Short mmCIF file of C-alpha atoms in Angstrom, two decimals:
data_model
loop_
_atom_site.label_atom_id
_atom_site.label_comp_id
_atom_site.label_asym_id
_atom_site.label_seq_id
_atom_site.Cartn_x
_atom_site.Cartn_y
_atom_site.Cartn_z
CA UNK A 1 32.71 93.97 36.71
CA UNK A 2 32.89 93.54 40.49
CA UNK A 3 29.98 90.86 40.23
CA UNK A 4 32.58 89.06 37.48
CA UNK A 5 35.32 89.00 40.18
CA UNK A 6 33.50 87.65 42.91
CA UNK A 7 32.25 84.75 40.62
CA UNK A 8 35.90 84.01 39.15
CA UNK A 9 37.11 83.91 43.25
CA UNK A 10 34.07 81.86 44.36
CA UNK A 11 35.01 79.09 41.49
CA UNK A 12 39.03 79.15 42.30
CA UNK A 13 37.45 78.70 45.99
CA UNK A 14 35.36 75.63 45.40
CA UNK A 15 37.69 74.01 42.62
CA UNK A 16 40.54 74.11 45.47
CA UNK A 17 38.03 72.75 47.64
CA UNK A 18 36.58 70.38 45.55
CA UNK A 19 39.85 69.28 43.73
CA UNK A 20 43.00 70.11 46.53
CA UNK A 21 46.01 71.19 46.11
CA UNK A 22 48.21 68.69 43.83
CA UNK A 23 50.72 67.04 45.79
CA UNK A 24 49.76 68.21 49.28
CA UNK A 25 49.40 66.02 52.07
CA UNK A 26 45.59 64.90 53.18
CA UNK A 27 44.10 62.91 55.74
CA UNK A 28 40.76 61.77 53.87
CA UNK A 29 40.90 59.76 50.68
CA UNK A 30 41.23 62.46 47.38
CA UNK A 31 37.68 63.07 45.73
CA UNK A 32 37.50 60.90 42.63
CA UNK A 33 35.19 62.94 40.52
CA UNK A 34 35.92 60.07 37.61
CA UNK A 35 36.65 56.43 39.50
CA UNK A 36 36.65 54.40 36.15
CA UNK A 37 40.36 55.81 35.53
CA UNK A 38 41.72 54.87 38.46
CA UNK A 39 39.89 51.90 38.99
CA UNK A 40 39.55 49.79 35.24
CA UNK A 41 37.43 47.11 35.46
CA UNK A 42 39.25 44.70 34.27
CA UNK A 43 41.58 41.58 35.21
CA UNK A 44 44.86 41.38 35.93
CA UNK A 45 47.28 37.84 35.15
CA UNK A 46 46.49 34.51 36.37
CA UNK A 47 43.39 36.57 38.23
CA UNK A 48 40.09 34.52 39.13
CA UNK A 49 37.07 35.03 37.40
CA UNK A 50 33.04 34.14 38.01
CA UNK A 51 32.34 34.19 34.43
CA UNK A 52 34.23 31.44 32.98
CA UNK A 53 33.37 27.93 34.53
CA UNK A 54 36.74 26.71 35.09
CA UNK A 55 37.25 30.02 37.38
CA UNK A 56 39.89 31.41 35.43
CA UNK A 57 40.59 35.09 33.79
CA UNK A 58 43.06 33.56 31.51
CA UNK A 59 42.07 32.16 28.09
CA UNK A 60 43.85 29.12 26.19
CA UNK A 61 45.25 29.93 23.19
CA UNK A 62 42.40 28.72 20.47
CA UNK A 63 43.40 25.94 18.36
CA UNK A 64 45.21 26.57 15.50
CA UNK A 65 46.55 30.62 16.33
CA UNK A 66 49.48 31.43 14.57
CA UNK A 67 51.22 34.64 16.07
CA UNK A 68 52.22 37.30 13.89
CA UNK A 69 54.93 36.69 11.82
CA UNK A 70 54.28 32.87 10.96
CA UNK A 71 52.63 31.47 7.93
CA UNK A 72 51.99 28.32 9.95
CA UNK A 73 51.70 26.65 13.15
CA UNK A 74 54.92 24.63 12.82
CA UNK A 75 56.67 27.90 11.12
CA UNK A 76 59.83 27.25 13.15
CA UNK A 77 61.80 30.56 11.52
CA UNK A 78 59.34 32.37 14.37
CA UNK A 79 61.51 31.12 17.24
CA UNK A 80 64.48 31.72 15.60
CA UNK A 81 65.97 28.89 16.94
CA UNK A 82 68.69 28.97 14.29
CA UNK A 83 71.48 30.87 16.04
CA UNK A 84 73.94 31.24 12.95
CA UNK A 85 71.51 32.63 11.32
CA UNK A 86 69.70 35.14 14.28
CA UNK A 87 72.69 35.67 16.40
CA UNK A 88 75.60 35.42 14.07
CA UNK A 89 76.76 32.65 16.58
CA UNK A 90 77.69 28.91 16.28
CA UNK A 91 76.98 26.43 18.96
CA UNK A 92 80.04 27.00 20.67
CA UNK A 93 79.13 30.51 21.18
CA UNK A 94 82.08 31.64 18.87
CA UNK A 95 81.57 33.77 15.97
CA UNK A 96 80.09 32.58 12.31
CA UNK A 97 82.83 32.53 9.72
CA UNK A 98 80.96 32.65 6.36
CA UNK A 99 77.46 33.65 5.68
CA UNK A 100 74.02 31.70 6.87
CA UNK A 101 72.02 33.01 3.77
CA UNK A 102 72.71 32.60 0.68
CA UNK A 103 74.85 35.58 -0.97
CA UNK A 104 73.10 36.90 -4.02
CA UNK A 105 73.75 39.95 -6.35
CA UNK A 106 70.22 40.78 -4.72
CA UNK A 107 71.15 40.42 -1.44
CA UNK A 108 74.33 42.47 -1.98
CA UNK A 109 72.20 45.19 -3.98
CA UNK A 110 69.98 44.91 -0.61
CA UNK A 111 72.52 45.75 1.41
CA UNK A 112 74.02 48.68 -0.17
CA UNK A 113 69.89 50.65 0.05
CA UNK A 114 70.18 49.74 4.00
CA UNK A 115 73.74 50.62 3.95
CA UNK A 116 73.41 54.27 2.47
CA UNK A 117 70.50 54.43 4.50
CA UNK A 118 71.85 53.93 8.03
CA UNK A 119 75.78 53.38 7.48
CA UNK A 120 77.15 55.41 5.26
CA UNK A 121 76.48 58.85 7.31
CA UNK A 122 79.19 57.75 9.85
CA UNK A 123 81.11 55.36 8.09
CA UNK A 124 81.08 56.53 4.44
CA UNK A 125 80.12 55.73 1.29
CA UNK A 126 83.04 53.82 0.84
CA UNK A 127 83.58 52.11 4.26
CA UNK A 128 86.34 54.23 5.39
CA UNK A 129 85.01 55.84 8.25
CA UNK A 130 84.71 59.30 6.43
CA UNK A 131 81.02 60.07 6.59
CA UNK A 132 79.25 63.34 6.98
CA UNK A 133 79.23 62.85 10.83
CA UNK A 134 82.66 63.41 11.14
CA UNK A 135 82.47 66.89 9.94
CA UNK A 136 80.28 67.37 13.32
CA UNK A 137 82.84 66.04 15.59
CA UNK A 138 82.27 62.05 15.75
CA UNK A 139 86.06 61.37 14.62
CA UNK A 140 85.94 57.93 16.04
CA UNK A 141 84.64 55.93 13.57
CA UNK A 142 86.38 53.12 12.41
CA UNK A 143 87.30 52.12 8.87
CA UNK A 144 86.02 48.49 7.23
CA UNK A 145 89.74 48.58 5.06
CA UNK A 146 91.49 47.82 8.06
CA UNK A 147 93.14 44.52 8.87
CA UNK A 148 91.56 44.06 11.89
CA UNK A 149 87.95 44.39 10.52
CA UNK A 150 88.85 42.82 7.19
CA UNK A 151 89.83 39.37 9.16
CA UNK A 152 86.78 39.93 11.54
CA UNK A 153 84.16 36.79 11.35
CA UNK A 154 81.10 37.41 9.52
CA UNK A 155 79.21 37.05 12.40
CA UNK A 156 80.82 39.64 14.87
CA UNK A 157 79.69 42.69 11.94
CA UNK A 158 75.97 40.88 12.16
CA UNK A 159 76.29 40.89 16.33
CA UNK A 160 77.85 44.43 15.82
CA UNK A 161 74.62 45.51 13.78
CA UNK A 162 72.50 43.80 15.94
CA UNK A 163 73.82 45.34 19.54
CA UNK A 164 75.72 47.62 18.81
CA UNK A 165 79.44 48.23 20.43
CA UNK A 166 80.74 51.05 22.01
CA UNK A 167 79.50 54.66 20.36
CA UNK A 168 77.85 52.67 17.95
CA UNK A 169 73.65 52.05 19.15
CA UNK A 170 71.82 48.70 17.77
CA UNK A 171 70.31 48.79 14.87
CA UNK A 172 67.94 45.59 15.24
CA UNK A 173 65.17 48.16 15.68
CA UNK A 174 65.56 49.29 11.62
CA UNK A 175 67.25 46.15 10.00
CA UNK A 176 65.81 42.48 9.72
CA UNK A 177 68.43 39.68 10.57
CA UNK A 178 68.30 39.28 6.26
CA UNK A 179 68.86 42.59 6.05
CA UNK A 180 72.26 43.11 8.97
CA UNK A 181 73.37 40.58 6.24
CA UNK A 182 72.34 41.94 3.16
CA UNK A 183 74.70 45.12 5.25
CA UNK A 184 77.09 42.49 6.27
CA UNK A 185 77.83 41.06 2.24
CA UNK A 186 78.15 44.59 1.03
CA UNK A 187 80.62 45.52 3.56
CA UNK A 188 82.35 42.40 2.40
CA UNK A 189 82.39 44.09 -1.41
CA UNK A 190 83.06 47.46 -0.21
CA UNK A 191 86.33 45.50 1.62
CA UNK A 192 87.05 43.54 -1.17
CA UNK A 193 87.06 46.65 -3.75
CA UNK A 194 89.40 48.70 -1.82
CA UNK A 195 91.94 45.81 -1.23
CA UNK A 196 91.09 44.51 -4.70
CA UNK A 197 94.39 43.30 -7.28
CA UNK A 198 94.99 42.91 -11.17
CA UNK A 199 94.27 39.08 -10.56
CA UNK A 200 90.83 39.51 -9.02
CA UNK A 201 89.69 41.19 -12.74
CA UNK A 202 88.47 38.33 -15.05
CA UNK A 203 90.58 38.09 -18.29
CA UNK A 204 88.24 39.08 -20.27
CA UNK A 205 87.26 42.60 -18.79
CA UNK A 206 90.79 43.37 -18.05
CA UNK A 207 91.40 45.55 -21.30
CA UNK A 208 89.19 47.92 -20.23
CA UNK A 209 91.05 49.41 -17.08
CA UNK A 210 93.11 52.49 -17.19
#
C-alpha cells in the first residue's frame, strides 16, 4: 500500500509540474500539451491567403445562392423591406392602423393556437389580464377590454409582440411576423366579443340568444 502512495504523490508531483497551477502567475509561456485548440488553423475575415490566386481568404458568393429562407434570388419578402408588414410601422414611423395581411377565419383560428400557447397564461383566455400567472404574483398585467388598448393601432400590439414593453419580454423568438398577426386579429375578436351589442348579431341568428 505504501508503494500505491508514493506513486499517487509522484503523479500529483509531475501533473503540477507538467500542467501548473490554474490561474497562477508564470514567467515562461504555459506548456501546450494540445496546440491545435488554441491555435485553429484557420482564417480569420478579410485575411490573406496563398492558396487562392487573387490572394484572398474570402470567397464570392457563387452565382445564383439563395440564403435560407428565399425561394428565389429576387425573393424580396427576405429583406423584409415592407415595414407595415415587418415592423407594424408606416413610412412616417407612426403606427399601422388596420392590418397588412389579409384577415381570414384561418388567420384568426391561427392566432388563437399561438395565443393559448404563449398569451393566455398571463393575460387569459379571454384577454382580461386574468391568467394563471397572476395566481403567482404577476398582478400587473393589463386587460385587452380596456379603452386604451381597444383604440390602440394595430401595429403598436404587433411592435408590442415583437419587442416587448415593460414586464412583458419579445416574443419574435417564438412567433413569425404572420403569426404576431394571426395574435394581433384574435385579440381584435377577443375585444370585439367582450364589447360586442344586440346590433353586431346578424338577423338571422338573433333568435337563438338567451
Amino acid at each position: 500500500m505504501r508503494y500505491a502512495y508514493y506513486t499517487l504523490a509522484f503523479l500529483v508531483i509531475l501533473t503540477l509540474s507538467v500542467m501548473g497551477f490554474r490561474g497562477a502567475n508564470a514567467t515562461r509561456p504555459p506548456i501546450e500539451l494540445w496546440p491545435d485548440m488554441d491555435h485553429q488553423a484557420k482564417y480569420k475575415p478579410q485575411a490573406e491567403s496563398k492558396f487562392f490566386a487573387d490572394g484572398r481568404a474570402d470567397r464570392a458568393i457563387p452565382a445564383g445562392t439563395v440564403p435560407r429562407g428565399r425561394t428565389t434570388a429576387a425573393d424580396a419578402s427576405y429583406l423584409r423591406a415592407d415595414e407595415a408588414h415587418y415592423a407594424g410601422k408606416n413610412a412616417d414611423g407612426s403606427f399601422v392602423r388596420g392590418f397588412p395581411v389579409p384577415v381570414t377565419q384561418q388567420l384568426v383560428e391561427r392566432g388563437q393556437n399561438r395565443y393559448q400557447i404563449y398569451c393566455a397564461p398571463c393575460h387569459g383566455a379571454v384577454g382580461d389580464g386574468n391568467g394563471i400567472t397572476k395566481s403567482y404574483g404577476m398582478v400587473a398585467t393589463p386587460t385587452y377590454h380596456d379603452a386604451r388598448l381597444r383604440d390602440m393601432a394595430e401595429g403598436e400590439l404587433y411592435n408590442t409582440i415583437t419587442n416587448g414593453k415593460n414586464t412583458m419580454l419579445s416574443y419574435a423568438d417564438k412567433l413569425s411576423p404572420d403569426d404576431r398577426w394571426a395574435v394581433v386579429a384574435y385579440v381584435r375578436a377577443l375585444q370585439r366579443a367582450a364589447n360586442a351589442t344586440i346590433d353586431d348579431v346578424p338577423l338571422e341568428q338573433r333568435g337563438g340568444l338567451k
